[in-house]
DNA sequence: ACCTGAACACCGTTCAAGT
DNA sequence: ACCTGAACACCGTTCAAGT
């Protein structure tokens, strides 16, 4: 009668549930990585035989989807938390807040994020890492209510998800690499062994390449994206179309013409 | 004595090799996806028992690395192809060319690209999808020889890889989704079933969200990135440091101050 | 109603044995 | 030198059986 994970503190049996299974799975992945997550190790974690979870979950694939849903749903909990934002600030403030919310989730669950990034979403246009219909609805509502055209809002949604995916996937992969002390710091012998010759710059800049400026770079790229969306937004006419040639020109040609 | 895959056209036995194994593996993944790629299906593909490949490859993990290396190495083959580019054009033309080279690879091997994106690179600073030391060396050499500081070139490398990863991972995932006709076109009943209520914009814009403008969006974001790198580059002093406050300010504050 | 034991098909991998 | 057969540990999953 010792208190296993299925017995609460008053000695009563605590039954399994989809919720509890998914939370245990997330915890397991967070601590030990995706590769050691199996139905059997999950059973151990829950103090239960592996087959028991099939009562609550339609197989491994469904469980992985449940993990993704559970993590991204933490985002629109935060949306509801902050109702005054909905009307007070501009769309830039909203995208800024959303970007940092997703980044916080990614850093909190670095081993889950690749799952969010590469798992096939429910519909093709639900782009990682914004894999929640409610978040997408919120996104479109906010931008359109601030004067974006339909097409402009969708363009912004695509550009925004691409930005988040690239930056955060690379950021969490370095976080994971740091956490696993498999390889020591990249000393010179390490680099030398990997390459024959003629890699002078890589060798010389190994230390600079290893520096971590993830926060500053994220911020920088985000400001730049918001800036671009603003320019496109101002440029679009009522029908939401870009004036031909103005935007799609390579910028250096535009600069040349300006002189 | 019928001509199986291990017998050339004159009837001689063609022995296995690491090269041949990796090419067969890439072909298998390209055609049927990562999930059906096993040591056993690879054996079938090669006309050989599954255990035979262990003579040439140190297990499954090593084989996956071999796939990644083989695909990204097709990039610096193209580098050598085009020697006049090395000196003639500017760094913008080089990055433009490199971006389209990586994009072509991604679209040629959409099922391999997620492997390039999420597999752990040899060193932490070798960022996907530019997972080739020779490509990185080429990158740094080109930018530094065009006047970039060491730090500026490394910053550009980071921003460039984030851009490629986000855009191409999302692009190939839609390509894969189109190829597998598992789910039909997203008709209205489909969307309705996925959500209870209150998703007016998502529902109304389902058609717009499903449109494919991958090429134009890639081009647009690339031009914008090159523009940003150019501004940062011009702004850096000889020591490669950004003037404090000028760049990291949110753009709308800068705009306000300008008035 | 909820969990378990036994079983099945499949996977990666090792190693002695074949040719 | 190169490939194979048999075997092992492990995986996801099913289903009848236990409580």
XYZ file of C-alpha atoms (C1' of nucleotides) in Angstrom:
556
model
C 0.000 0.000 0.000
C 2.972 2.350 -0.459
C 2.004 5.482 -2.396
C 2.666 4.748 -6.015
C 1.766 7.231 -8.745
C -1.744 5.769 -9.013
C -2.629 6.251 -5.362
C -3.500 9.666 -3.982
C -2.423 10.748 -0.541
C -5.490 9.361 1.189
C -4.840 5.925 -0.271
C -7.551 5.976 -2.921
C -6.855 4.672 -6.364
C -6.484 7.422 -8.943
C -7.673 6.166 -12.329
C -5.864 6.889 -15.555
C -7.174 9.550 -17.902
C -6.181 10.975 -21.265
C -5.183 14.195 -19.525
C -2.964 12.458 -16.996
C -1.360 10.256 -19.656
C -0.530 13.218 -21.876
C 0.958 15.195 -19.027
C 3.111 12.252 -18.009
C 4.220 11.844 -21.609
C 5.200 15.515 -21.864
C 7.115 15.246 -18.611
C 8.926 12.165 -19.878
C 9.877 13.789 -23.169
C 10.972 16.969 -21.416
C 13.286 15.064 -19.101
C 14.731 12.355 -21.319
C 14.027 13.271 -24.927
C 11.836 11.840 -27.645
C 14.066 8.859 -28.376
C 13.496 7.217 -24.974
C 9.749 7.840 -25.085
C 8.005 4.529 -25.735
C 4.644 3.167 -24.736
C 6.510 0.913 -22.351
C 8.562 3.632 -20.645
C 5.367 5.674 -20.403
C 3.718 2.741 -18.652
C 6.558 2.640 -16.140
C 6.240 6.377 -15.592
C 2.543 5.955 -14.815
C 3.052 2.866 -12.673
C 0.946 0.823 -15.043
C 1.329 -1.851 -17.678
C 1.961 -0.387 -21.138
C -1.289 -1.731 -22.571
C -3.454 0.188 -20.119
C -3.056 3.491 -21.909
C -4.768 2.136 -25.026
C -8.081 2.566 -23.185
C -7.612 6.348 -23.327
C -5.541 6.933 -26.426
C -5.841 5.630 -29.970
C -2.274 4.408 -30.287
C 1.075 6.117 -30.269
C 0.363 8.516 -33.132
C -2.741 9.846 -31.420
C -0.762 10.290 -28.212
C 1.856 12.390 -29.993
C -0.898 14.582 -31.428
C -2.273 14.913 -27.917
C 1.103 16.133 -26.708
C 1.259 18.759 -29.439
C -2.302 19.938 -28.795
C -1.728 20.140 -25.064
C 1.408 22.238 -25.404
C 0.093 24.666 -28.003
C -3.186 25.026 -26.096
C -1.186 26.652 -23.281
C -0.935 29.558 -25.691
C -4.600 30.477 -25.912
C -4.912 30.076 -22.183
C -2.550 33.015 -22.105
C -4.644 34.788 -24.722
C -7.684 34.652 -22.475
C -5.564 35.805 -19.558
C -4.979 39.150 -21.131
C -8.308 40.461 -22.431
C -7.385 44.135 -22.369
C -4.685 43.514 -24.946
C -7.383 42.445 -27.342
C -8.543 45.984 -27.899
C -5.970 48.325 -26.468
C -2.763 47.906 -28.461
C -1.939 47.614 -32.130
C -1.258 44.547 -34.173
C 2.488 44.958 -33.704
C 2.107 44.638 -29.955
C -0.037 41.553 -30.465
C 2.470 39.848 -32.763
C 5.274 40.804 -30.410
C 3.407 39.255 -27.497
C 2.487 36.138 -29.494
C 6.044 35.612 -30.715
C 7.381 35.747 -27.184
C 4.642 33.444 -25.963
C 5.567 30.802 -28.532
C 9.238 31.283 -27.772
C 8.601 30.760 -24.059
C 6.745 27.525 -24.821
C 9.550 26.325 -27.066
C 12.171 26.991 -24.405
C 10.031 25.341 -21.745
C 9.631 22.173 -23.842
C 12.709 22.017 -26.087
C 12.327 18.293 -26.705
C 8.654 18.647 -27.648
C 9.177 21.501 -30.082
C 10.601 19.390 -32.932
C 7.411 17.353 -32.671
C 5.357 20.506 -33.097
C 7.576 21.568 -35.967
C 7.563 18.430 -38.095
C 4.434 16.487 -37.192
C 1.803 16.707 -39.903
C -0.824 19.243 -38.862
C -4.561 18.570 -38.941
C -5.013 20.663 -42.084
C -2.319 21.683 -44.591
C -2.755 25.393 -43.929
C -2.357 25.055 -40.159
C 1.330 25.828 -40.149
C 3.738 24.908 -37.360
C 4.436 26.145 -34.793
C 1.014 27.900 -34.665
C -0.887 24.621 -34.729
C -4.027 25.774 -32.958
C -7.143 26.860 -34.790
C -8.062 29.226 -31.976
C -4.674 30.923 -32.147
C -4.960 31.298 -35.925
C -8.455 32.722 -35.549
C -7.136 35.170 -32.978
C -4.288 36.085 -35.292
C -6.543 36.807 -38.262
C -9.110 38.634 -36.163
C -6.523 40.939 -34.649
C -4.894 41.881 -37.930
C -8.096 42.289 -39.901
C -9.648 44.424 -37.183
C -6.557 46.644 -37.393
C -7.098 47.286 -41.074
C -5.395 44.368 -42.799
C -7.062 42.938 -45.868
C -7.916 39.251 -45.863
C -5.007 38.464 -48.141
C -2.667 40.661 -46.128
C -3.562 38.912 -42.896
C -2.996 35.484 -44.453
C 0.345 36.609 -45.907
C 1.331 37.844 -42.469
C 0.298 34.554 -40.902
C 2.515 32.636 -43.312
C 5.515 34.912 -42.883
C 5.092 34.926 -39.124
C 4.982 31.131 -38.806
C 8.024 30.715 -41.056
C 9.922 33.181 -38.909
C 8.970 31.452 -35.648
C 9.688 27.978 -36.955
C 13.162 28.719 -38.264
C 14.376 30.716 -35.314
C 12.898 28.587 -32.555
C 13.784 25.221 -34.037
C 17.401 26.288 -34.269
C 17.335 27.845 -30.824
C 15.940 24.783 -29.064
C 18.347 22.483 -30.888
C 21.279 24.367 -29.342
C 19.543 24.279 -25.967
C 19.255 20.520 -26.245
C 22.851 20.217 -27.435
C 24.036 22.154 -24.396
C 21.947 20.049 -22.017
C 23.415 16.759 -23.228
C 27.102 16.867 -22.226
C 27.912 14.203 -24.793
C 30.458 16.384 -26.556
C 32.766 18.713 -24.727
C 33.403 22.328 -25.716
C 34.538 22.640 -29.327
C 38.287 22.883 -28.827
C 40.649 23.245 -31.749
C 41.596 19.586 -32.008
C 37.928 18.805 -32.395
C 37.539 21.111 -35.350
C 40.833 20.074 -36.897
C 39.891 16.426 -36.911
C 36.620 17.099 -38.711
C 38.202 18.682 -41.786
C 41.135 18.107 -44.065
C 42.263 21.586 -44.984
C 41.289 24.888 -46.483
C 38.762 25.808 -43.827
C 40.645 28.763 -42.451
C 37.622 30.903 -41.579
C 35.634 28.149 -39.908
C 38.651 27.259 -37.798
C 39.459 30.836 -36.858
C 35.838 31.718 -36.072
C 34.949 28.548 -34.135
C 34.676 30.552 -30.908
C 32.528 33.276 -32.492
C 30.313 30.665 -34.122
C 29.730 29.068 -30.728
C 28.536 32.260 -29.042
C 24.877 32.369 -28.091
C 22.924 35.507 -28.983
C 19.580 33.804 -29.478
C 17.526 36.431 -27.668
C 19.014 39.413 -29.477
C 18.797 37.716 -32.857
C 15.197 36.695 -32.288
C 14.296 40.234 -31.322
C 16.150 41.660 -34.287
C 14.485 39.396 -36.819
C 11.088 39.957 -35.247
C 11.344 43.729 -35.435
C 12.421 43.405 -39.008
C 9.475 41.163 -39.868
C 7.017 43.554 -38.226
C 8.575 46.357 -40.173
C 8.140 44.488 -43.429
C 4.542 43.575 -42.666
C 3.828 47.198 -41.925
C 5.314 48.360 -45.215
C 3.359 45.749 -47.167
C 0.231 46.599 -45.255
C 0.461 50.306 -46.007
C 1.178 49.553 -49.640
C -1.825 47.357 -50.294
C -4.914 48.893 -51.816
C -8.460 48.183 -50.737
C -8.559 44.951 -52.729
C -5.514 43.724 -50.857
C -3.313 43.529 -53.922
C 0.276 44.645 -54.091
C 1.025 47.313 -56.687
C 2.769 45.428 -59.464
C 6.565 45.573 -59.474
C 6.984 47.783 -56.443
C 7.557 45.142 -53.820
C 8.826 42.156 -55.701
C 11.744 44.022 -57.211
C 15.095 43.116 -55.693
C 15.850 45.972 -53.379
C 19.148 46.932 -55.009
C 17.400 47.608 -58.295
C 14.996 49.891 -56.456
C 17.910 51.686 -54.885
C 19.536 52.151 -58.280
C 16.379 53.622 -59.736
C 16.048 56.027 -56.832
C 19.264 57.859 -57.614
C 20.593 -15.774 -62.908
C 17.921 -13.157 -63.714
C 19.283 -9.630 -63.419
C 18.577 -8.529 -59.876
C 19.851 -5.207 -58.530
C 23.157 -6.817 -57.513
C 24.006 -8.047 -60.987
C 25.223 -5.676 -63.688
C 24.201 -6.085 -67.299
C 27.077 -8.458 -68.154
C 26.013 -10.788 -65.365
C 28.822 -9.970 -62.932
C 28.048 -9.549 -59.276
C 28.057 -5.919 -58.152
C 29.182 -5.744 -54.517
C 27.557 -3.485 -51.973
C 29.210 -0.224 -50.981
C 28.481 2.614 -48.603
C 27.811 4.849 -51.598
C 25.348 2.471 -53.197
C 23.575 1.829 -49.889
C 23.127 5.532 -49.188
C 21.825 6.240 -52.666
C 19.309 3.406 -52.372
C 18.250 4.732 -48.975
C 17.688 8.247 -50.360
C 15.694 6.815 -53.220
C 13.579 4.804 -50.807
C 12.878 7.805 -48.577
C 12.107 10.010 -51.555
C 9.553 7.568 -52.880
C 7.856 6.263 -49.748
C 8.748 8.571 -46.869
C 10.835 8.227 -43.741
C 8.303 6.139 -41.850
C 8.581 3.137 -44.181
C 12.376 3.296 -44.273
C 13.747 0.410 -42.211
C 16.890 -1.643 -42.394
C 14.717 -4.455 -43.631
C 12.970 -2.508 -46.408
C 16.377 -1.170 -47.420
C 17.617 -4.733 -47.687
C 14.730 -5.580 -49.980
C 15.478 -2.518 -52.086
C 19.082 -3.656 -52.485
C 18.159 -7.280 -53.118
C 20.051 -8.346 -50.049
C 19.445 -9.554 -46.508
C 19.065 -6.675 -44.052
C 22.166 -7.621 -42.066
C 24.487 -7.211 -45.042
C 24.513 -3.439 -44.876
C 26.130 -3.492 -41.428
C 29.430 -4.290 -43.147
C 29.427 -0.808 -44.694
C 27.505 1.315 -42.232
C 27.720 1.647 -38.459
C 24.027 1.098 -37.755
C 20.919 2.998 -38.602
C 21.975 6.303 -37.051
C 25.177 6.390 -39.082
C 23.185 5.644 -42.214
C 20.859 8.591 -41.594
C 23.883 10.857 -41.175
C 25.192 9.474 -44.430
C 21.952 10.436 -46.149
C 22.153 13.985 -44.834
C 25.813 14.348 -45.819
C 25.169 12.971 -49.290
C 22.289 15.360 -49.976
C 23.935 18.528 -48.653
C 27.184 17.643 -50.445
C 25.308 18.122 -53.726
C 25.449 21.795 -52.838
C 29.193 22.299 -52.944
C 29.355 20.310 -56.088
C 27.341 23.156 -57.521
C 29.698 25.646 -55.886
C 32.641 24.201 -57.798
C 30.571 24.200 -60.962
C 30.382 27.948 -61.034
C 33.846 29.322 -60.349
C 33.345 32.684 -62.021
C 30.682 33.542 -59.481
C 33.350 33.328 -56.784
C 34.890 36.637 -57.841
C 32.548 38.400 -60.177
C 29.375 39.217 -58.264
C 28.607 40.634 -54.859
C 27.641 38.846 -51.694
C 23.958 39.431 -52.380
C 24.175 37.480 -55.604
C 25.996 34.695 -53.757
C 23.361 34.441 -51.013
C 20.636 34.587 -53.617
C 22.250 31.745 -55.517
C 22.862 29.714 -52.349
C 19.287 30.163 -51.125
C 17.885 28.906 -54.385
C 20.324 26.022 -54.424
C 19.168 24.870 -50.994
C 15.558 25.366 -51.981
C 16.041 23.224 -55.085
C 17.549 20.460 -52.950
C 14.675 20.673 -50.482
C 12.089 20.397 -53.230
C 13.986 17.534 -54.854
C 14.062 15.572 -51.578
C 11.035 16.756 -49.579
C 11.021 13.639 -47.399
C 14.720 13.952 -46.595
C 14.592 17.618 -45.662
C 13.017 17.113 -42.212
C 15.961 14.827 -41.461
C 18.366 17.604 -42.410
C 16.341 20.045 -40.353
C 16.069 18.168 -37.077
C 18.928 15.691 -36.970
C 21.629 16.744 -34.552
C 24.509 18.272 -36.481
C 28.133 17.269 -36.035
C 28.898 20.463 -34.109
C 26.391 22.760 -32.370
C 27.230 25.745 -34.553
C 26.704 23.845 -37.825
C 23.121 24.957 -38.257
C 20.564 23.214 -40.436
C 19.952 23.287 -43.291
C 23.528 24.421 -44.085
C 25.057 21.297 -42.567
C 28.252 21.202 -44.565
C 31.518 22.607 -43.304
C 32.613 23.394 -46.835
C 29.451 25.389 -47.516
C 29.872 27.334 -44.275
C 33.496 28.057 -45.129
C 32.406 29.267 -48.543
C 29.727 31.426 -46.936
C 32.112 33.092 -44.502
C 34.835 33.522 -47.112
C 32.485 35.227 -49.546
C 31.045 37.671 -47.034
C 34.347 38.525 -45.364
C 36.045 39.083 -48.704
C 33.203 41.510 -49.551
C 33.926 43.625 -46.477
C 31.952 41.938 -43.718
C 33.520 41.811 -40.280
C 33.969 38.398 -38.666
C 31.036 39.018 -36.358
C 28.903 40.372 -39.176
C 29.521 37.313 -41.316
C 28.598 34.983 -38.444
C 25.453 36.969 -37.711
C 24.520 36.732 -41.374
C 25.137 32.977 -41.338
C 22.777 32.575 -38.390
C 20.042 34.756 -39.845
C 20.359 33.077 -43.236
C 20.061 29.546 -41.859
C 17.039 30.482 -39.733
C 15.372 31.972 -42.785
C 16.034 28.911 -44.953
C 14.976 26.443 -42.291
C 11.644 28.076 -41.507
C 10.574 28.716 -45.056
C 11.735 25.449 -46.598
C 10.519 23.174 -43.824
C 7.051 24.638 -44.170
C 7.206 24.525 -47.945
C 8.200 20.863 -48.174
C 5.602 19.883 -45.596
C 2.875 21.220 -47.882
C 4.482 19.475 -50.854
C 4.372 16.191 -48.935
C 0.790 16.858 -47.838
C -0.242 17.402 -51.448
C 1.512 14.252 -52.608
C -0.289 11.999 -50.140
C -3.960 12.102 -51.151
C -4.972 10.898 -47.687
C -7.204 13.896 -47.099
C -9.246 15.460 -49.832
C -9.473 19.188 -50.506
C -10.458 21.156 -47.394
C -14.146 21.580 -48.052
C -16.393 23.413 -45.677
C -17.741 20.356 -43.874
C -14.169 19.425 -43.063
C -13.455 22.738 -41.396
C -16.809 22.810 -39.639
C -16.266 19.456 -38.027
C -12.886 20.479 -36.615
C -14.225 23.397 -34.606
C -17.156 24.181 -32.370
C -17.837 27.830 -33.098
C -16.492 31.325 -33.151
C -13.945 30.723 -35.899
C -15.527 32.984 -38.432
C -12.317 34.205 -40.081
C -10.711 30.803 -40.344
C -13.845 29.439 -41.938
C -14.293 32.321 -44.342
C -10.610 32.352 -45.352
C -10.125 28.590 -45.699
C -9.715 28.940 -49.457
C -7.246 31.832 -49.175
C -5.281 29.947 -46.515
C -4.957 26.983 -48.864
C -3.474 28.976 -51.742
C 0.143 28.239 -52.557
C 2.461 31.211 -53.070
C 5.613 29.524 -51.804
C 7.903 30.865 -54.513
C 6.802 34.480 -54.220
C 6.932 34.410 -50.422
C 10.371 32.844 -50.407
C 11.625 35.487 -52.792
C 10.019 38.268 -50.811
C 11.491 37.149 -47.490
C 14.884 36.587 -49.072
C 15.042 40.067 -50.531
C 14.055 41.436 -47.179
C 16.739 39.486 -45.378
C 19.411 40.619 -47.824
C 18.206 44.156 -47.301
C 18.527 43.838 -43.558
C 21.983 42.277 -43.766
C 23.077 45.122 -45.979
C 21.825 47.758 -43.552
C 23.522 46.047 -40.611
C 26.672 45.620 -42.616
C 26.872 49.297 -43.566
C 26.168 50.273 -39.970
C 28.932 48.265 -38.334
C 32.219 49.952 -37.542
C 35.618 48.412 -38.125
C 35.352 46.351 -34.938
C 32.138 44.840 -36.178
C 29.986 46.225 -33.379
C 26.567 47.733 -33.837
C 26.142 51.326 -32.698
C 24.228 51.075 -29.434
C 20.493 51.633 -29.650
C 20.266 52.301 -33.338
C 19.332 48.842 -34.533
C 17.805 47.140 -31.547
C 15.135 49.751 -31.063
C 11.666 48.674 -32.062
C 11.140 50.279 -35.411
C 8.049 52.218 -34.418
C 9.955 54.067 -31.733
C 12.546 54.998 -34.325
C 9.797 56.243 -36.575
C 8.367 58.339 -33.782
C 11.736 59.893 -33.045
C 12.279 60.712 -36.676
C 9.371 63.095 -36.809
C -15.025 -0.201 -15.240
C -10.404 -0.638 -15.267
C -6.177 -3.028 -15.605
C -3.123 -7.264 -16.841
C -0.895 -11.577 -19.214
C 0.048 -13.661 -22.997
C 0.777 -13.352 -27.623
C 1.842 -11.445 -32.454
C 4.201 -8.905 -35.965
C 7.896 -6.064 -36.624
C 12.113 -3.615 -35.600
C 17.580 -2.957 -34.993
C 21.530 -5.545 -34.230
C 25.094 -9.419 -33.218
C 27.629 -13.268 -34.518
C 28.790 -17.626 -35.914
C 28.316 -19.973 -40.125
C 28.202 -20.449 -45.037
C 30.162 -19.678 -49.956
C 35.837 -11.041 -48.878
C 31.210 -10.871 -48.820
C 26.693 -12.367 -47.625
C 23.209 -15.260 -44.762
C 20.507 -17.833 -40.858
C 19.413 -17.952 -36.577
C 18.873 -15.595 -32.555
C 18.176 -11.693 -29.046
C 16.228 -7.650 -27.031
C 12.905 -4.361 -27.780
C 8.974 -2.139 -29.865
C 3.604 -1.145 -30.853
C -0.643 -3.312 -30.534
C -4.659 -6.802 -29.844
C -7.599 -9.371 -27.093
C -9.240 -12.489 -23.948
C -8.927 -12.831 -19.136
C -8.727 -11.166 -14.491
C -10.430 -8.101 -10.402
